[in-house]
Short mmCIF file of C-alpha atoms and ligand atoms in Angstrom, two decimals:
data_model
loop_
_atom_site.label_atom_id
_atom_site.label_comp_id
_atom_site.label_asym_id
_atom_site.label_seq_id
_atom_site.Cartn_x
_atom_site.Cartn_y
_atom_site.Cartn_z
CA UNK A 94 49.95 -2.01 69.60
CA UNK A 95 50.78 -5.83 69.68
CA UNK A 96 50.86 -7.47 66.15
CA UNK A 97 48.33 -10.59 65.50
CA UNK A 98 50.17 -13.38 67.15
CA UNK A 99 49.55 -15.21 63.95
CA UNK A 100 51.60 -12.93 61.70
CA UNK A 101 54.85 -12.68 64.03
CA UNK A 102 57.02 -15.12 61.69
CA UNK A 103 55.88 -14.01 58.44
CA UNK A 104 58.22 -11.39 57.83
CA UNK A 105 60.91 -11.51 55.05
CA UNK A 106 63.23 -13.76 55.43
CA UNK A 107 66.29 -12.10 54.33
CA UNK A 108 66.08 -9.51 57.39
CA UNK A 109 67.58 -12.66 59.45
CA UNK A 110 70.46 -12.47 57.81
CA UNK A 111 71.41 -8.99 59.51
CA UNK A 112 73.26 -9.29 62.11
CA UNK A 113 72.98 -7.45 64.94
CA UNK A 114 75.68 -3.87 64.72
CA UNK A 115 78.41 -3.55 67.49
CA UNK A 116 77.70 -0.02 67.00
CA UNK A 117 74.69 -0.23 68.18
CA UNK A 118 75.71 -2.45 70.95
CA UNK A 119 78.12 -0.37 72.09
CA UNK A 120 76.14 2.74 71.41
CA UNK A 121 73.98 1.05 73.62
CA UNK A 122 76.36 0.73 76.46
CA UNK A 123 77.90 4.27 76.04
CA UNK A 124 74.63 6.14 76.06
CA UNK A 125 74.90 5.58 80.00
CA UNK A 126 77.95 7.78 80.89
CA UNK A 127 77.69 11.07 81.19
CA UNK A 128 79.93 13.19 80.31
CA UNK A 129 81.17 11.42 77.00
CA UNK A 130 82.96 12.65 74.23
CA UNK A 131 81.80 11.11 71.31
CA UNK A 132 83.96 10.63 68.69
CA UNK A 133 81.46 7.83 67.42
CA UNK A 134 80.15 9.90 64.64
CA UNK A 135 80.73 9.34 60.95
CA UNK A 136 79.47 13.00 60.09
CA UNK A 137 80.93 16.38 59.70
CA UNK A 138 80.81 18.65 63.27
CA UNK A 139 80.09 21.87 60.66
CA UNK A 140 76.99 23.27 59.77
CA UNK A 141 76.24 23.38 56.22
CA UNK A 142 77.14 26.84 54.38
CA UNK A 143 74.65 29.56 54.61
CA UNK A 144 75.01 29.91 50.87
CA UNK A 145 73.13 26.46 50.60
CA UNK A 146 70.63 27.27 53.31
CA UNK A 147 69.58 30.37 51.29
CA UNK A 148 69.10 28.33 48.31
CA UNK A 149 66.79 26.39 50.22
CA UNK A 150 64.73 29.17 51.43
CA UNK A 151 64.58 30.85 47.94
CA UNK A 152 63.55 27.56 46.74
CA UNK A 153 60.60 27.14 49.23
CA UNK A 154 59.75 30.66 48.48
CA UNK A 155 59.49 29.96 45.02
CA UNK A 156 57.32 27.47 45.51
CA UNK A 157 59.91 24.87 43.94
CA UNK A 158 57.72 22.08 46.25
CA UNK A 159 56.15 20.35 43.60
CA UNK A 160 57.13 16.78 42.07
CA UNK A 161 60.81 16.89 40.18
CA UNK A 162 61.78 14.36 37.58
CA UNK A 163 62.38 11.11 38.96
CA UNK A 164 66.24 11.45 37.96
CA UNK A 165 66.29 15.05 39.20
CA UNK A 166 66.14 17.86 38.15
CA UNK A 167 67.68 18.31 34.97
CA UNK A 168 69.91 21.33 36.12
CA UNK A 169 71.40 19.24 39.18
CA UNK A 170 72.09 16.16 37.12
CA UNK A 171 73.93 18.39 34.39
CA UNK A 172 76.02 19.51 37.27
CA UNK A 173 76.87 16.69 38.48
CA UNK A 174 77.94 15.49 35.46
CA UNK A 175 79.85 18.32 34.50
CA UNK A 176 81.56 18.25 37.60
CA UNK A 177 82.87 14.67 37.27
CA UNK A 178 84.25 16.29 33.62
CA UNK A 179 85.98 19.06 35.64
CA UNK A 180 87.25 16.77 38.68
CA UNK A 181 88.18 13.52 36.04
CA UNK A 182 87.72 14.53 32.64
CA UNK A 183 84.96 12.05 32.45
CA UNK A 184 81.82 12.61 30.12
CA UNK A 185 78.86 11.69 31.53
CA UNK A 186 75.86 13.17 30.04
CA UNK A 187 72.98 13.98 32.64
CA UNK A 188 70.83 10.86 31.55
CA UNK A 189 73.66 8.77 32.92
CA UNK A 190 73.20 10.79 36.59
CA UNK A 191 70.33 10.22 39.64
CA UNK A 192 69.50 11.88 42.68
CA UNK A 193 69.04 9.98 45.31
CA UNK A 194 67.94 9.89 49.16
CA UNK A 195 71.77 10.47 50.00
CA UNK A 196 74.17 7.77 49.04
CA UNK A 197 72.83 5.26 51.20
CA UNK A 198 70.16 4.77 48.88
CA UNK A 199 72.10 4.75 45.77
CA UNK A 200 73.69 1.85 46.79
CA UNK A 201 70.50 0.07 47.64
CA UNK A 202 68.95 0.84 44.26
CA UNK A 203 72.41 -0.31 42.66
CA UNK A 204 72.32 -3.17 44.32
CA UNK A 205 68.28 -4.43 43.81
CA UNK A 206 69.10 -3.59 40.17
CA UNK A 207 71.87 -5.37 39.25
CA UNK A 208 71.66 -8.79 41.54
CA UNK A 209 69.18 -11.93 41.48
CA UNK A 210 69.25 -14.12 44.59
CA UNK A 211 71.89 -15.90 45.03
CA UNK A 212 74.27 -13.78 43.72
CA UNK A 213 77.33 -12.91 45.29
CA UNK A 214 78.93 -9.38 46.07
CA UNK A 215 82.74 -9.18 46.58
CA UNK A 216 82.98 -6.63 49.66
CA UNK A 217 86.15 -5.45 50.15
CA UNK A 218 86.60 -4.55 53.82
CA UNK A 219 86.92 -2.97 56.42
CA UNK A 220 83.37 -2.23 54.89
CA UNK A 221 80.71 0.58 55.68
CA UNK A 222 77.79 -1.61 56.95
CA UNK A 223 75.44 -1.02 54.10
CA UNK A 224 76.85 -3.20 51.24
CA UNK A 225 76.27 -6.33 52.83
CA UNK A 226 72.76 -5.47 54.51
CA UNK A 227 71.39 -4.33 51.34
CA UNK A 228 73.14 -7.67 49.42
CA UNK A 229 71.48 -9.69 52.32
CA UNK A 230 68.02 -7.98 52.17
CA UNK A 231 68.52 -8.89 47.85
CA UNK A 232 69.17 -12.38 48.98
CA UNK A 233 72.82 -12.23 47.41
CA UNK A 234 75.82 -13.92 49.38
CA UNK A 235 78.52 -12.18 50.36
CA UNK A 236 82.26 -12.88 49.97
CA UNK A 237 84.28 -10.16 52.61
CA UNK A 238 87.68 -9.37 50.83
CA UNK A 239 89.99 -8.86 54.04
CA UNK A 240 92.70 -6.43 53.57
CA UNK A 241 94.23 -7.01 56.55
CA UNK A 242 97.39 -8.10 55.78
CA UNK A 243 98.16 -5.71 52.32
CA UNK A 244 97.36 -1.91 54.44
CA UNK A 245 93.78 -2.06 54.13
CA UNK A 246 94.12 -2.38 49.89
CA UNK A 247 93.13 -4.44 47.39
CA UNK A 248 95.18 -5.76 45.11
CA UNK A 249 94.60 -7.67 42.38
CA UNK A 250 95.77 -11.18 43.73
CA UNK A 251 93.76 -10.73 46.64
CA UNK A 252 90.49 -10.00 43.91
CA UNK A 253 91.54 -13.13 42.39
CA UNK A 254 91.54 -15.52 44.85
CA UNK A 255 88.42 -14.49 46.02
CA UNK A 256 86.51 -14.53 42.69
CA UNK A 257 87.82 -17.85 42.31
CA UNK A 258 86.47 -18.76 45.71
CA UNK A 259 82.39 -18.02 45.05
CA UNK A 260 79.72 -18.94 42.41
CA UNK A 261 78.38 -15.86 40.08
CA UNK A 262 79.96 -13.08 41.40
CA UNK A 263 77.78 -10.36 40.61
CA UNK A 264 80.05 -7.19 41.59
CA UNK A 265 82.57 -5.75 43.85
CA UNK A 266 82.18 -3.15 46.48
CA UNK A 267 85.03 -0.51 47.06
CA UNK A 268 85.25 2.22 49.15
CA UNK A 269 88.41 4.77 49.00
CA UNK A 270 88.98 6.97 50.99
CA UNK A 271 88.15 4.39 52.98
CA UNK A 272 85.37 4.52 56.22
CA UNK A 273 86.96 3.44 58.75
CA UNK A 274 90.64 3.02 57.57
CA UNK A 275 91.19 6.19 55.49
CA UNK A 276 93.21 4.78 52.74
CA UNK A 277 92.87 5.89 49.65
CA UNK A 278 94.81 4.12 46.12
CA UNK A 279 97.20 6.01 44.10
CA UNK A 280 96.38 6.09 40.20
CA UNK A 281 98.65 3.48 39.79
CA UNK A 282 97.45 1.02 42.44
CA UNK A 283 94.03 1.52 40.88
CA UNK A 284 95.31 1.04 36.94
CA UNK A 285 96.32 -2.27 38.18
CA UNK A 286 93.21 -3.45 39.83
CA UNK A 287 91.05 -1.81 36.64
CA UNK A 288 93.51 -4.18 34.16
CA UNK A 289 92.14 -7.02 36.33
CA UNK A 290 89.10 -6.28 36.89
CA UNK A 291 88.66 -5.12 32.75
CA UNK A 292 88.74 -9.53 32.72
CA UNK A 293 85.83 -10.04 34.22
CA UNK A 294 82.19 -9.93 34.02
CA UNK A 295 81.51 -8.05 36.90
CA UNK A 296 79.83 -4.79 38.01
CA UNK A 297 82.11 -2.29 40.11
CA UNK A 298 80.40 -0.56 42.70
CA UNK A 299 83.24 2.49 43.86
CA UNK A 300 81.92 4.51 46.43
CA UNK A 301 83.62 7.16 46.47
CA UNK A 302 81.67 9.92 48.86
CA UNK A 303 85.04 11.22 50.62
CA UNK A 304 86.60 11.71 47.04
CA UNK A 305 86.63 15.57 47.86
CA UNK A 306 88.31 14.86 51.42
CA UNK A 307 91.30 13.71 50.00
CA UNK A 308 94.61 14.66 51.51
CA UNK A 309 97.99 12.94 50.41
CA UNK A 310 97.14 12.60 46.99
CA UNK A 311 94.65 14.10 44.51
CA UNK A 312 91.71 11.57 44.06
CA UNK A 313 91.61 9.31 40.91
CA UNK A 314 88.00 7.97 39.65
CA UNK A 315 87.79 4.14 38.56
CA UNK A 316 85.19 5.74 36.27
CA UNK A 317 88.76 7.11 34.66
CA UNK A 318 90.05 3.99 34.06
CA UNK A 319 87.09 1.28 34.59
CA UNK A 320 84.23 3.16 32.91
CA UNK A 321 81.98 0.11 31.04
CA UNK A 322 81.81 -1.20 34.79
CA UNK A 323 81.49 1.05 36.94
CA UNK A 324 78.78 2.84 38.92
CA UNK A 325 79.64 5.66 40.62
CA UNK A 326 78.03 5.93 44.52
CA UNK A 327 79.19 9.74 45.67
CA UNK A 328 76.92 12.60 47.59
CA UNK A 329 76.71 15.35 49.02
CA UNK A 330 76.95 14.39 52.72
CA UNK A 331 80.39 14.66 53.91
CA UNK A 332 82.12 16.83 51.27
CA UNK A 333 79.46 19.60 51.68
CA UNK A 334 78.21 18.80 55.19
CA UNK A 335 75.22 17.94 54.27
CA UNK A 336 74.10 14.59 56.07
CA UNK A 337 70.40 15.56 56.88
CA UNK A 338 69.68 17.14 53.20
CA UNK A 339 69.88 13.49 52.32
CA UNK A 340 71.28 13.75 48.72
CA UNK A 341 73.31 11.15 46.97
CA UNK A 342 74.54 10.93 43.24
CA UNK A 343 75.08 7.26 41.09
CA UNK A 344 76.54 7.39 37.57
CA UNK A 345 77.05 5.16 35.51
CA UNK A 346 76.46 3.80 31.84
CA UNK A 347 73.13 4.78 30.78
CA UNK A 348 71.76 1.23 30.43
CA UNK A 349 72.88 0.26 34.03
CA UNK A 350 71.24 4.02 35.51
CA UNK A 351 68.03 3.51 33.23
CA UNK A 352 67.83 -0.01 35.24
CA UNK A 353 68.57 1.70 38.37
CA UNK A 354 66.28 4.55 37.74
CA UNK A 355 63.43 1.93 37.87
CA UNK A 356 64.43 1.46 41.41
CA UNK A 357 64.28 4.89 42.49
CA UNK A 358 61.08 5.04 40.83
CA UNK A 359 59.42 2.75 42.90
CA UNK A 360 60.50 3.45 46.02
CA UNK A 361 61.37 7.39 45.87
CA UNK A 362 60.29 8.93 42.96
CA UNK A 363 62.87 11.92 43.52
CA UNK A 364 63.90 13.68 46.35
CA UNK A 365 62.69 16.97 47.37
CA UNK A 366 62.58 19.72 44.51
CA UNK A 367 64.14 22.78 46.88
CA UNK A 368 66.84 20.40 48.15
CA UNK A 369 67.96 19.54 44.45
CA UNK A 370 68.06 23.47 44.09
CA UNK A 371 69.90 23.90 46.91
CA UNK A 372 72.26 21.13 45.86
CA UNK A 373 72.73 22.78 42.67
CA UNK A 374 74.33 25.83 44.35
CA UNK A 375 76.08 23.27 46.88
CA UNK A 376 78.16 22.44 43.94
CA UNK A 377 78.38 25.46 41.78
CA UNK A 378 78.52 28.36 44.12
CA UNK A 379 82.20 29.73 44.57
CA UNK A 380 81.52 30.36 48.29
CA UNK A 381 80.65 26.57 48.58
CA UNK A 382 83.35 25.31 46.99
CA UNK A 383 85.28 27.67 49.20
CA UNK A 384 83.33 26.40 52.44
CA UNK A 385 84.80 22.77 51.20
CA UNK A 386 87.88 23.84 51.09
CA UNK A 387 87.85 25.50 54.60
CA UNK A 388 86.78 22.07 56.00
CA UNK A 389 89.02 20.14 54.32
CA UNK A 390 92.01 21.83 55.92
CA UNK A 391 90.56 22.12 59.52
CA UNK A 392 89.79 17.98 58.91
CA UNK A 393 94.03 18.16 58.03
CA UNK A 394 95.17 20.38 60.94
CA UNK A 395 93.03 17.27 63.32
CA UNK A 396 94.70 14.47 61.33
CA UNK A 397 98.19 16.44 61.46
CA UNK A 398 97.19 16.32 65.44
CA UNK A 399 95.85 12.68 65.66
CA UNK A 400 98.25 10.64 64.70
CA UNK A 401 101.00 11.73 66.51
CA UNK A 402 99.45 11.76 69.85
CA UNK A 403 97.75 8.38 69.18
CA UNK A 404 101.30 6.71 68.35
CA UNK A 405 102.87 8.45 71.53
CA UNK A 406 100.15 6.03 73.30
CA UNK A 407 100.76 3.08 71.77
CA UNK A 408 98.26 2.58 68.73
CA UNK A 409 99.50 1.50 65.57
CA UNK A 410 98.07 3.87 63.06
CA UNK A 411 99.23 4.37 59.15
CA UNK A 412 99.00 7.72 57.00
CA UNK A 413 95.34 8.99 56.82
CA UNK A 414 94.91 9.72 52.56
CA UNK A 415 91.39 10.81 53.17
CA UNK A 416 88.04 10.79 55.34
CA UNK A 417 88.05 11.51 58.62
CA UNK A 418 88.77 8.69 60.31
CA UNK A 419 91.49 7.26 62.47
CA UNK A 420 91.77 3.13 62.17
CA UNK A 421 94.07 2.56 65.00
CA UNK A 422 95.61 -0.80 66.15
CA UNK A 423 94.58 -0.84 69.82
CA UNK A 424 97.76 -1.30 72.21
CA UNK A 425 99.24 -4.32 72.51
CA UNK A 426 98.43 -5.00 76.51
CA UNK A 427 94.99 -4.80 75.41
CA UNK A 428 94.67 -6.29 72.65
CA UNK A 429 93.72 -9.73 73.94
CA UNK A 430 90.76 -7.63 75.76
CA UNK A 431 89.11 -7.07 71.97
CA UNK A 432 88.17 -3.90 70.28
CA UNK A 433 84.24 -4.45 71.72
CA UNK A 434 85.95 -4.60 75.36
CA UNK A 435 88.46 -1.67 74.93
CA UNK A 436 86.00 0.65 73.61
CA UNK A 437 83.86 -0.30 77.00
CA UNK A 438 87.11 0.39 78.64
CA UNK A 439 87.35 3.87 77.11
CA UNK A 440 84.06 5.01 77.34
CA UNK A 441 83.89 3.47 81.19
CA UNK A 442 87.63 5.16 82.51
CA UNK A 443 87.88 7.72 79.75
CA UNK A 444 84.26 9.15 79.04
CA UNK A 445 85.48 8.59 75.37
CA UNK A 446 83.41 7.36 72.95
CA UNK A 447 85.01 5.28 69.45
CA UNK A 448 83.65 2.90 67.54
CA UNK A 449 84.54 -1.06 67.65
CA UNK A 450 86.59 -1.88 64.85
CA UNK A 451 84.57 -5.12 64.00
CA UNK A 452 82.10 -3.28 63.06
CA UNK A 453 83.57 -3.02 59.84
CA UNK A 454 84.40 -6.38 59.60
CA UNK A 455 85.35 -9.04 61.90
CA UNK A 456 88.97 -9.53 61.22
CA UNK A 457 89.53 -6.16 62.81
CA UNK A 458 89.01 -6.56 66.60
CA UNK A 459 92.28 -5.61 67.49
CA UNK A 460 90.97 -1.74 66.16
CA UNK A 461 88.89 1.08 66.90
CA UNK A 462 87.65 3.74 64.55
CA UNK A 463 88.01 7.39 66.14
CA UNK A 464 86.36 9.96 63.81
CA UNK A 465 87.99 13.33 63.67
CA UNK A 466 85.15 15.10 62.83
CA UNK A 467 84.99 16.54 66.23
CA UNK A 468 85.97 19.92 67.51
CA UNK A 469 89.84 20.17 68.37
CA UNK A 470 89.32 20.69 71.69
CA UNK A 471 87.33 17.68 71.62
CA UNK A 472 90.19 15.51 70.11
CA UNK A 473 92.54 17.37 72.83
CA UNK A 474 90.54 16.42 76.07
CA UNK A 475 90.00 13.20 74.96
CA UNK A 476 93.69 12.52 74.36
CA UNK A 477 94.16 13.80 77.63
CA UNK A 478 91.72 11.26 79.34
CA UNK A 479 92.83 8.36 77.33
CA UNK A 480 96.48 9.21 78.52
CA UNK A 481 94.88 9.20 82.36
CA UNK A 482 93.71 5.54 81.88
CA UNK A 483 96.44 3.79 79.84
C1 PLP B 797 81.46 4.95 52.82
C2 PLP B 797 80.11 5.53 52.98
N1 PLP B 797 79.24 5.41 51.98
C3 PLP B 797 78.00 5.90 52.07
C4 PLP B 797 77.57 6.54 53.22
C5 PLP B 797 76.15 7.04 53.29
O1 PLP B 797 76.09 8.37 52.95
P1 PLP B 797 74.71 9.17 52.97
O2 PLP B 797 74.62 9.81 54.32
O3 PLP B 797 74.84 10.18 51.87
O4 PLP B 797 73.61 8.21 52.74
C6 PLP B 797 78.44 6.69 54.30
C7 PLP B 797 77.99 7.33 55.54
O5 PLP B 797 78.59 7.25 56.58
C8 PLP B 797 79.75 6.17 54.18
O6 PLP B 797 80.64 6.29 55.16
#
């Protein structure tokens, strides 16, 4: 179907301001080879637990497929909420919890909430690509926070100097564990940035969705220690291996969710009833909590594997605190080449797929992501084809 010639330049605006993804690019140029390993994916390689599954069916079977509360259901929110009180001693009640079509659009609805054009977001990077896309499509600017030079942290100099650099900064994006770099802040590093950022104004958007794949040290919450400013972005997706469910949690002070909830509203209206009762035993049930666990140290025996064999090549790589993700400073005969060229390189000689480290920011083309959530034998064969080539 062609669209009326007429009507081809009257779309919004703010979708020119995404740029075009060097994933897709090179997912693009990958696709061709057969044979490839990917180790592209930012998803868990396990099914979800059949404990969850069966929830699902008993759901459907008991007809639980009519409208819930645009929040969620009451049960799940409570949950939730009681779970941040178990994990962080934290007291949320479940009017300061909502549902949402996974995490991704928790931070969209954060985001239209809180901003008016012209705005700014503070992104701290390397960044997952949906906190400036969704600042863009609001018609905020954004001001990338490069942690290039301090391990992939920020500090609170680094905040500073940037605030100082834009016009009504609206909030700050963080990530941690971190997608792509896997670092993660100690409570201390994180007291320091809350004293800081206690001084300003500003929202505090902390995604924190690996929080529960956390290996070198157990995960603190800036709702701990930032709570008047912080909304919470966290799921279901990767700690429960859940990406298709499509269930994502925000918290936050109760006048921030109610404005957020009016989001949700109009766009959503609440995800799927049986899927929020499924969720519910996602994050009660022993035997889930146990399937977690069981994930968490099969992601550790890859890491434990990873790193090691990646510095024996050559890559620069720095302790993994949580995700699963490797960021790994390409080798320094290729680095002139550029992550987008190496990655060509790999998939090309070595049938093995990674992801261009600019895609998480631009700053970082001398790196490649490689996820780890990939079978070990995966991770083994493609070490052994990389070590062919280079
Ligand atoms: C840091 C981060 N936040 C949010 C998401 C989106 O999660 P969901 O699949 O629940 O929308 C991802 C997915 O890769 C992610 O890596």
């Amino acid at each position: 179907m062609k669209l009326k010639q007429t009507l081809e330049n009257k779309f919004s605006s703010s979708l020119e301001k995404i740029k075009g993804s060097p994933i897709r690019e090179f997912d693009t140029y990958a696709s061709q080879f057969e044979g490839l390993i990917k180790l592209t994916l930012g998803e868990p390689d396990f099914d979800t637990a059949q404990i969850i599954k069966d929830a699902a069916n008993k759901a459907l079977e008991n007809n639980r497929t009519h409208y819930a509360l645009n929040a969620g259901v009451l049960e799940l929110r409570q949950a939730v909420a009681d779970s941040m009180k178990e994990k962080y001693n934290v007291d949320y009640g479940a009017d300061e919890v909502i549902v949402t079509v996974g995490a991704s659009a928790a931070i969209e609805h954060t985001i239209s909430a809180l901003t008016n054009p012209g705005d700014t977001i503070l992104v701290v990077t390397p960044y997952f690509t949906l906190y400036d896309g969704c600042s863009y499509l609001n018609g905020c600017n954004v001001g990338y926070i490069d942690t290039l030079e301090s391990g992939f942290k920020l500090t609170p100099e680094l905040f500073e100097e940037h605030y100082a650099k834009y016009d009504n900064v609206k909030a700050l994006i963080i990530n941690y564990p971190n997608n792509p770099s896997g670092v993660s802040y100690s409570r201390e590093e994180l007291e320091e940035l809350a004293a800081i950022l206690k001084k300003y104004d500003i929202f505090v958007l902390s995604d924190e969705i690996y929080a529960d794949i956390s290996y070198n040290f157990k995960h603190t919450s800036l709702t701990e220690l930032l709570p008047e400013q912080t909304i919470l972005i966290t799921g279901l997706s990767k700690s429960h291996a859940m990406t298709g469910w499509r269930v994502g949690f925000v918290l936050g002070p109760k006048l921030a969710i109610q404005k957020i909830a009016v989001y949700h509203m109009f766009t959503v209206s609440g995800i799927p009833t049986f899927i929020q009762d499924a969720s519910l035993i996602a994050l009660t049930h022993p035997n889930s909590v146990a399937y977690t666990n069981k994930m968490i140290k099969v992601y550790t025996e890859r890491r434990n594997y990873l790193i090691p064999e990646l510095k024996s090549l050559g890559f620069e790589i720095d302790a993994i605190d949580g995700a699963f993700y490797a960021f790994a400073r390409i080798p320094e005969k290729y680095r002139k080449k550029g992550t987008m060229e190496f990655c060509k390189f790999l998939a090309r000689e070595a049938r093995v797929g990674v992801i261009p480290g600019n895609a998480f920011g631009s700053i970082y083309k001398e790196y490649i992501r490689i996820s780890f959530a990939a079978s070990m034998e995966d991770l083994q064969e493609s070490i052994r084809r990389i070590k062919e080539i280079i």
